[in-house]
Coordinates of C-alpha atoms in Angstrom, one line a residue:
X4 CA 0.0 0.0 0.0
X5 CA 1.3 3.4 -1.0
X6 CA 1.9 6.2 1.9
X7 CA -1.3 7.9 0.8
X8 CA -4.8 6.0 0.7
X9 CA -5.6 9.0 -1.5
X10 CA -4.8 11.7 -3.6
X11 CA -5.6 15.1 -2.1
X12 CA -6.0 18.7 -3.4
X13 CA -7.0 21.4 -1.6
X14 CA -7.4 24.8 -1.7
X15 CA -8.6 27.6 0.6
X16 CA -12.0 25.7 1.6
X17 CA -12.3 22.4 0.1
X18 CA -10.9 19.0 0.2
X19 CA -11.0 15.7 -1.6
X20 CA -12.1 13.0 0.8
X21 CA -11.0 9.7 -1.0
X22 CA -9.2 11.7 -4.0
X23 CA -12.4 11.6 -5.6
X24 CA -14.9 13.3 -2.9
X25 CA -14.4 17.5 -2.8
X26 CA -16.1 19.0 -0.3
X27 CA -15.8 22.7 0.9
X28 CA -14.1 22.7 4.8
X29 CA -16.9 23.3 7.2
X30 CA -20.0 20.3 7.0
X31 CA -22.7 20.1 9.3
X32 CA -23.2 17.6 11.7
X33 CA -26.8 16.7 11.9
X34 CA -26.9 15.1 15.8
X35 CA -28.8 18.4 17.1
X36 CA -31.5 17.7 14.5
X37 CA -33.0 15.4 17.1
X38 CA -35.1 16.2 20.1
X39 CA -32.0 15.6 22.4
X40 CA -33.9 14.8 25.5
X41 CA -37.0 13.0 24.4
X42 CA -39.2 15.8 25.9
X43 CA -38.9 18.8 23.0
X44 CA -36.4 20.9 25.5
X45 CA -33.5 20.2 23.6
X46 CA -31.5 19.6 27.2
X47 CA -29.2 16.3 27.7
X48 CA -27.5 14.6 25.2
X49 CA -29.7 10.9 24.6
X50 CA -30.7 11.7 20.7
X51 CA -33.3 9.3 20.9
X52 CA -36.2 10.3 19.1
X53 CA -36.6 12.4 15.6
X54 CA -36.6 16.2 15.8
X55 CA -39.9 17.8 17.7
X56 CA -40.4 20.0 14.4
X57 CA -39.1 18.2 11.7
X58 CA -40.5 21.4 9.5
X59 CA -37.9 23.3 11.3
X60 CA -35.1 20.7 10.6
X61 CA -35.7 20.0 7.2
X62 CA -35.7 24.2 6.9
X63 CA -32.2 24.2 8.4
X64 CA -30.7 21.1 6.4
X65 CA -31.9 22.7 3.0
X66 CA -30.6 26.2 4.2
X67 CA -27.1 24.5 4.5
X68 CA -27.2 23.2 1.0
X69 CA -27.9 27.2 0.1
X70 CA -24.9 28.1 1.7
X71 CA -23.1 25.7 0.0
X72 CA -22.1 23.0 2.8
X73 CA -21.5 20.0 1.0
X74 CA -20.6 17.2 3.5
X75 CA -23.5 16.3 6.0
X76 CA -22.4 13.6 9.1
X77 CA -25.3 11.4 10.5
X78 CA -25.0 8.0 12.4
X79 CA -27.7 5.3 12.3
X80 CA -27.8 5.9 16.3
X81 CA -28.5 9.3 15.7
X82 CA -32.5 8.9 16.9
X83 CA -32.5 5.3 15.9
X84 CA -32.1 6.2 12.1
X85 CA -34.6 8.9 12.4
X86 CA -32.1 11.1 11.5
X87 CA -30.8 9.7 8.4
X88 CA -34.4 9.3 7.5
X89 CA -35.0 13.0 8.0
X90 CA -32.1 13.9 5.8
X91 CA -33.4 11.9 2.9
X92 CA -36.7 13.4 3.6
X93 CA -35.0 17.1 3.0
X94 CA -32.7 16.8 0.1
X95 CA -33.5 13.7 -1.8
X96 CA -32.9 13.7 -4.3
X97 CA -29.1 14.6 -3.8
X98 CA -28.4 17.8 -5.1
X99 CA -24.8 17.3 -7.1
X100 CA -21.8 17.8 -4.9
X101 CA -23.3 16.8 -1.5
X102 CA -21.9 13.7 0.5
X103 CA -23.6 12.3 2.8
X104 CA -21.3 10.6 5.5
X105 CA -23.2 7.9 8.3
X106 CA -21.9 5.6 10.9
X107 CA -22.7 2.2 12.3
X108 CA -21.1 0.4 14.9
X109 CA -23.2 1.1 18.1
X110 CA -26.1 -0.8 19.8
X111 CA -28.9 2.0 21.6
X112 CA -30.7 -0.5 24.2
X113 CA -31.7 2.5 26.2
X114 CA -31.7 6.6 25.4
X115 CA -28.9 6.8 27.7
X116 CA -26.4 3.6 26.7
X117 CA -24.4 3.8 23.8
X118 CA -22.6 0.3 23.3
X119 CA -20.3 -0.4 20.4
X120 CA -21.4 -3.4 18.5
X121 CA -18.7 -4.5 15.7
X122 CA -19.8 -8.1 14.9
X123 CA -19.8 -8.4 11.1
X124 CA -22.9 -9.5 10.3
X125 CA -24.3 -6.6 12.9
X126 CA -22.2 -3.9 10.8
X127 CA -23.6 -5.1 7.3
X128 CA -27.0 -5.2 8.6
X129 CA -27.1 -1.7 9.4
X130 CA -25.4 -0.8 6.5
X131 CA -28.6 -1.9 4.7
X132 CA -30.7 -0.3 7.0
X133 CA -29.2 3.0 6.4
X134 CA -29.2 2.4 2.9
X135 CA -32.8 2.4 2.6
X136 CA -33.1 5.2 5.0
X137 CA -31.1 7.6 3.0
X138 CA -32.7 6.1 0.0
X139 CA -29.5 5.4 -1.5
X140 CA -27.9 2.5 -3.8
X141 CA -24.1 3.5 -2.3
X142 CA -23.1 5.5 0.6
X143 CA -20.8 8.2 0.3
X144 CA -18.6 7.8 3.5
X145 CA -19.5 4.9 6.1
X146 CA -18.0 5.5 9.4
X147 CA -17.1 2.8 12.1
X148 CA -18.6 4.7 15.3
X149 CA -16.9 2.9 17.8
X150 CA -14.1 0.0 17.7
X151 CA -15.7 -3.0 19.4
X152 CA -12.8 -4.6 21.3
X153 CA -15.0 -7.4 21.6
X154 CA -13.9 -7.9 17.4
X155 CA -10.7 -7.9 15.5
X156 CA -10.2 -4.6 13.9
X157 CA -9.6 -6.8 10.7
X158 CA -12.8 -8.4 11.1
X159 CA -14.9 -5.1 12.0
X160 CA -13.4 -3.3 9.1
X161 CA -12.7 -6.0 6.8
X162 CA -16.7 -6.0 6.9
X163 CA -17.1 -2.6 5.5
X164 CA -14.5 -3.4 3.0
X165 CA -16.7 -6.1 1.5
X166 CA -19.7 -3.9 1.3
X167 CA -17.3 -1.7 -0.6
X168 CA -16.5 -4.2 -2.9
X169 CA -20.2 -4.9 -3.5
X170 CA -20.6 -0.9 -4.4
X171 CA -22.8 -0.4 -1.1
X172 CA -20.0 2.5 0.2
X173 CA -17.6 4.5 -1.6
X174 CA -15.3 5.0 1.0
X175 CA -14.7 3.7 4.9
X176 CA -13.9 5.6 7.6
X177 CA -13.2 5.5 11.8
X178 CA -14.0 7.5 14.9
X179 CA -12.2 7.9 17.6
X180 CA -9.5 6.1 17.0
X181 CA -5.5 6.2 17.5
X182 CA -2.6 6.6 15.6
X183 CA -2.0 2.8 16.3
X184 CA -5.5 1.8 15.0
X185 CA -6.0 3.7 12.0
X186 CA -2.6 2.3 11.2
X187 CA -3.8 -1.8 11.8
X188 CA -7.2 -1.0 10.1
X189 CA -5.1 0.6 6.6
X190 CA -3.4 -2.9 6.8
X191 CA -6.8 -4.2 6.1
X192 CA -8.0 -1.5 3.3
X193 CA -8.2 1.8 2.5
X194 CA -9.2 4.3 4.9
X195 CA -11.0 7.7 3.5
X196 CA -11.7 9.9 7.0
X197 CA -11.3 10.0 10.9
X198 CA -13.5 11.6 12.9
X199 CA -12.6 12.2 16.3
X200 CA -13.6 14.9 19.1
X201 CA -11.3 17.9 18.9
X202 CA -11.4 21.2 19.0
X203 CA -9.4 24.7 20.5
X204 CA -9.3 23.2 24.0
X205 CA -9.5 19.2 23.6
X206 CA -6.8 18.9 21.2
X207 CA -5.9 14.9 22.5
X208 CA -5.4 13.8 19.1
X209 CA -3.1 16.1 17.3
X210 CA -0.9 13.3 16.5
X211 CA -3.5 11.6 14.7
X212 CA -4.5 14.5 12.3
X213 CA -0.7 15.1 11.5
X214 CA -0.6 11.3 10.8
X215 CA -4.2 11.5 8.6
X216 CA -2.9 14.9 7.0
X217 CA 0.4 13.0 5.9
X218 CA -1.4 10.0 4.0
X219 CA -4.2 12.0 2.4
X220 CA -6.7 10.8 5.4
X221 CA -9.8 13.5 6.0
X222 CA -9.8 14.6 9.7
X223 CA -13.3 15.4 10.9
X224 CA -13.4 16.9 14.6
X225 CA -17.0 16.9 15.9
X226 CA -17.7 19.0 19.0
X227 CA -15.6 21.4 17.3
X228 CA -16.9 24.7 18.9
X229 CA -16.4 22.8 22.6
X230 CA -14.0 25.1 24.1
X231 CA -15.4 26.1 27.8
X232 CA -13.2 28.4 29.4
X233 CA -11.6 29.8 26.2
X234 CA -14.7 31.2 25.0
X235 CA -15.5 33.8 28.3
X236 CA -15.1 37.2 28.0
X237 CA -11.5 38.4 28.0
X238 CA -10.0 34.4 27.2
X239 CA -7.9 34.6 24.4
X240 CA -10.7 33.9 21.6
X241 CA -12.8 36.8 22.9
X242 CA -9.8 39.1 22.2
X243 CA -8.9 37.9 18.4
X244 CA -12.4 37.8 18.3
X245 CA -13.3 41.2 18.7
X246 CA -10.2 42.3 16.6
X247 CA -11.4 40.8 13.8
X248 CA -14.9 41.8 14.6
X249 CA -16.6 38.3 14.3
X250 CA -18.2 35.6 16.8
X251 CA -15.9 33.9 18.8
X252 CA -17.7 30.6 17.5
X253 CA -16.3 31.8 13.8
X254 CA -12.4 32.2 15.7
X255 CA -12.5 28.4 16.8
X256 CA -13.8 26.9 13.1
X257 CA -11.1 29.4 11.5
X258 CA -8.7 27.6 14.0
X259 CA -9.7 24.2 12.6
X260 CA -9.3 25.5 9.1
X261 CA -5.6 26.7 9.8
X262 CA -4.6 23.7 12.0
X263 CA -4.1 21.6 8.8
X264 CA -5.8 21.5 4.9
X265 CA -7.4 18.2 5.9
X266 CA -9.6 19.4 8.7
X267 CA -13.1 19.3 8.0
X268 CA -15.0 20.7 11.3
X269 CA -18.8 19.5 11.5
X270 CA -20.3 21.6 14.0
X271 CA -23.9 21.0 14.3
X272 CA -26.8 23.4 15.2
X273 CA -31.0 23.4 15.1
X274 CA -30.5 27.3 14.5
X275 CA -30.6 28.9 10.8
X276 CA -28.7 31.6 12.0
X277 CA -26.1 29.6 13.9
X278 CA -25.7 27.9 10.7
X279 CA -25.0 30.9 8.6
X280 CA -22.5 32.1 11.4
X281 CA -20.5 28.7 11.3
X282 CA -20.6 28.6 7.6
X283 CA -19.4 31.8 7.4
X284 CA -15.7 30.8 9.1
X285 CA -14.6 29.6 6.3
X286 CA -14.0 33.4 4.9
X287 CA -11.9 34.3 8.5
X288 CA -8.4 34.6 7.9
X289 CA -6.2 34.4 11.5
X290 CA -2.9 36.1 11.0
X291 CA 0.3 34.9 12.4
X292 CA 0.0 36.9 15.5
X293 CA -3.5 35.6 16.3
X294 CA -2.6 31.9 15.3
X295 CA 0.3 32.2 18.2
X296 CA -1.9 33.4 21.0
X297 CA -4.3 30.8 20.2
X298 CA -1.0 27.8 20.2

């Protein structure tokens, strides 16, 4: 296998995941398109059921392919495929240039218990489920949600391999995975993306998006406007912020954008207007001097 599972190219906002997929540097994570707590208050984090308004939803998802956002993230556990089913319900048929990327890998036995479930035959199954939720013959980018230590990482994504073979995905990616792991499961095929949790002030896994970067590998950090602290009045952020006259929120995306041409934030929002704010980092420019009191 060659250093790179892909060619790249890249300019100031887009990037080929695969070396055949562009997509322009900020996506949209579609989690928060759920009713989050089961009760309509948003509060919590169990994404169990489909969004309390799907009007609403549907409204923001459409307004993101308006603004040009081209990669969309979803998980089968993501209101027990409600939300893939809500995407398809908004923008299918596919307008050209959008990629939708999924996951599978996880079990939901209550709307607080996440448990990763890699058994082969459990991966392919959902595979087809999601495949007739999105309404699509192939998916664009299939995810591993979680490593099940329970399975070989060979076997879990040797699985997904033979679905690619078969034309059911175009390209196989991980989350939250190491350096070590994405390395074992590239023994087994070709890997397109990573998508673990990073952001301004969680940045764990820098040595994983430097090893991505190197071999053409998509890094997509999701919580990537969690930075606590750093985004109080006076931290750091506010200050470049306010020089540069825009929402701290924009400062942390433009952040991801300068850490490395492969980064491809996904933050995720019910709000039309936090969407157009977040889509709108991709035209911040952080100079030198702002990109060292953010190191």
């Amino acid at each position: 296998m060659s250093t790179h599972d892909g060619e790249t190219s890249s300019d100031h906002g887009s990037f080929l995941i695969g070396g055949d997929l562009p997509v322009r540097r900020v996506g949209f994570g579609t989690m928060r398109l759920t009713d989050a707590s089961g009760d309509g208050t948003q509060a919590g984090a169990q994404i169990w059921r489909a969004s309390a308004d799907a009007a609403d939803a549907i409204a923001v998802l459409r307004r993101a392919v308006d603004l040009g956002v081209q990669l969309f993230d979803t998980a089968d556990a993501y209101a027990l495929g409600g939300n893939e089913e809500l995407i398809a319900k908004a923008l299918h048929p596919y307008p050209d240039g959008v990629v939708v990327a999924t996951k599978v890998g996880l079990l939901r036995p209550t709307p607080t218990t996440w448990v990763p479930h890699g058994h082969p035959d459990y991966l392919k199954q959902q595979v087809e489920l999601s495949l007739r939720r999105l309404r699509v013959d192939s998916i664009d980018l299939l995810q591993l949600h979680r490593l099940d230590p329970t399975y070989s990482i060979a076997d879990q994504v040797g699985a997904m391999a033979e679905l690619r073979e078969q034309g059911k995905i175009r390209h196989i990616g991980l989350s939250e995975v190491t350096v070590g792991e994405l390395d074992e499961a590239r023994r087994v095929t070709l890997i397109a993306a990573v998508q673990n949790r990073y952001s301004l002030a969680d940045r764990e896994h820098d040595p994983v998006i430097d090893h991505a970067a190197d071999r053409g590998i998509a890094f997509l950090p999701y919580f990537p406007l969690a930075i606590g602290e750093l985004a109080r009045t006076g931290s750091t952020v506010d200050i470049v912020a306010r020089e540069l006259g825009v929402p701290r929120s924009q400062v942390a995306l433009a952040w991801l954008l300068h850490r490395n041409e492969n980064v491809i934030p996904i933050p995720g929002t019910s709000s039309i207007a936090h969407l157009e704010e977040n889509t709108a980092a991709q035209t911040v420019r952080l100079s030198t001097e702002h990109l060292r009191l953010l190191a």
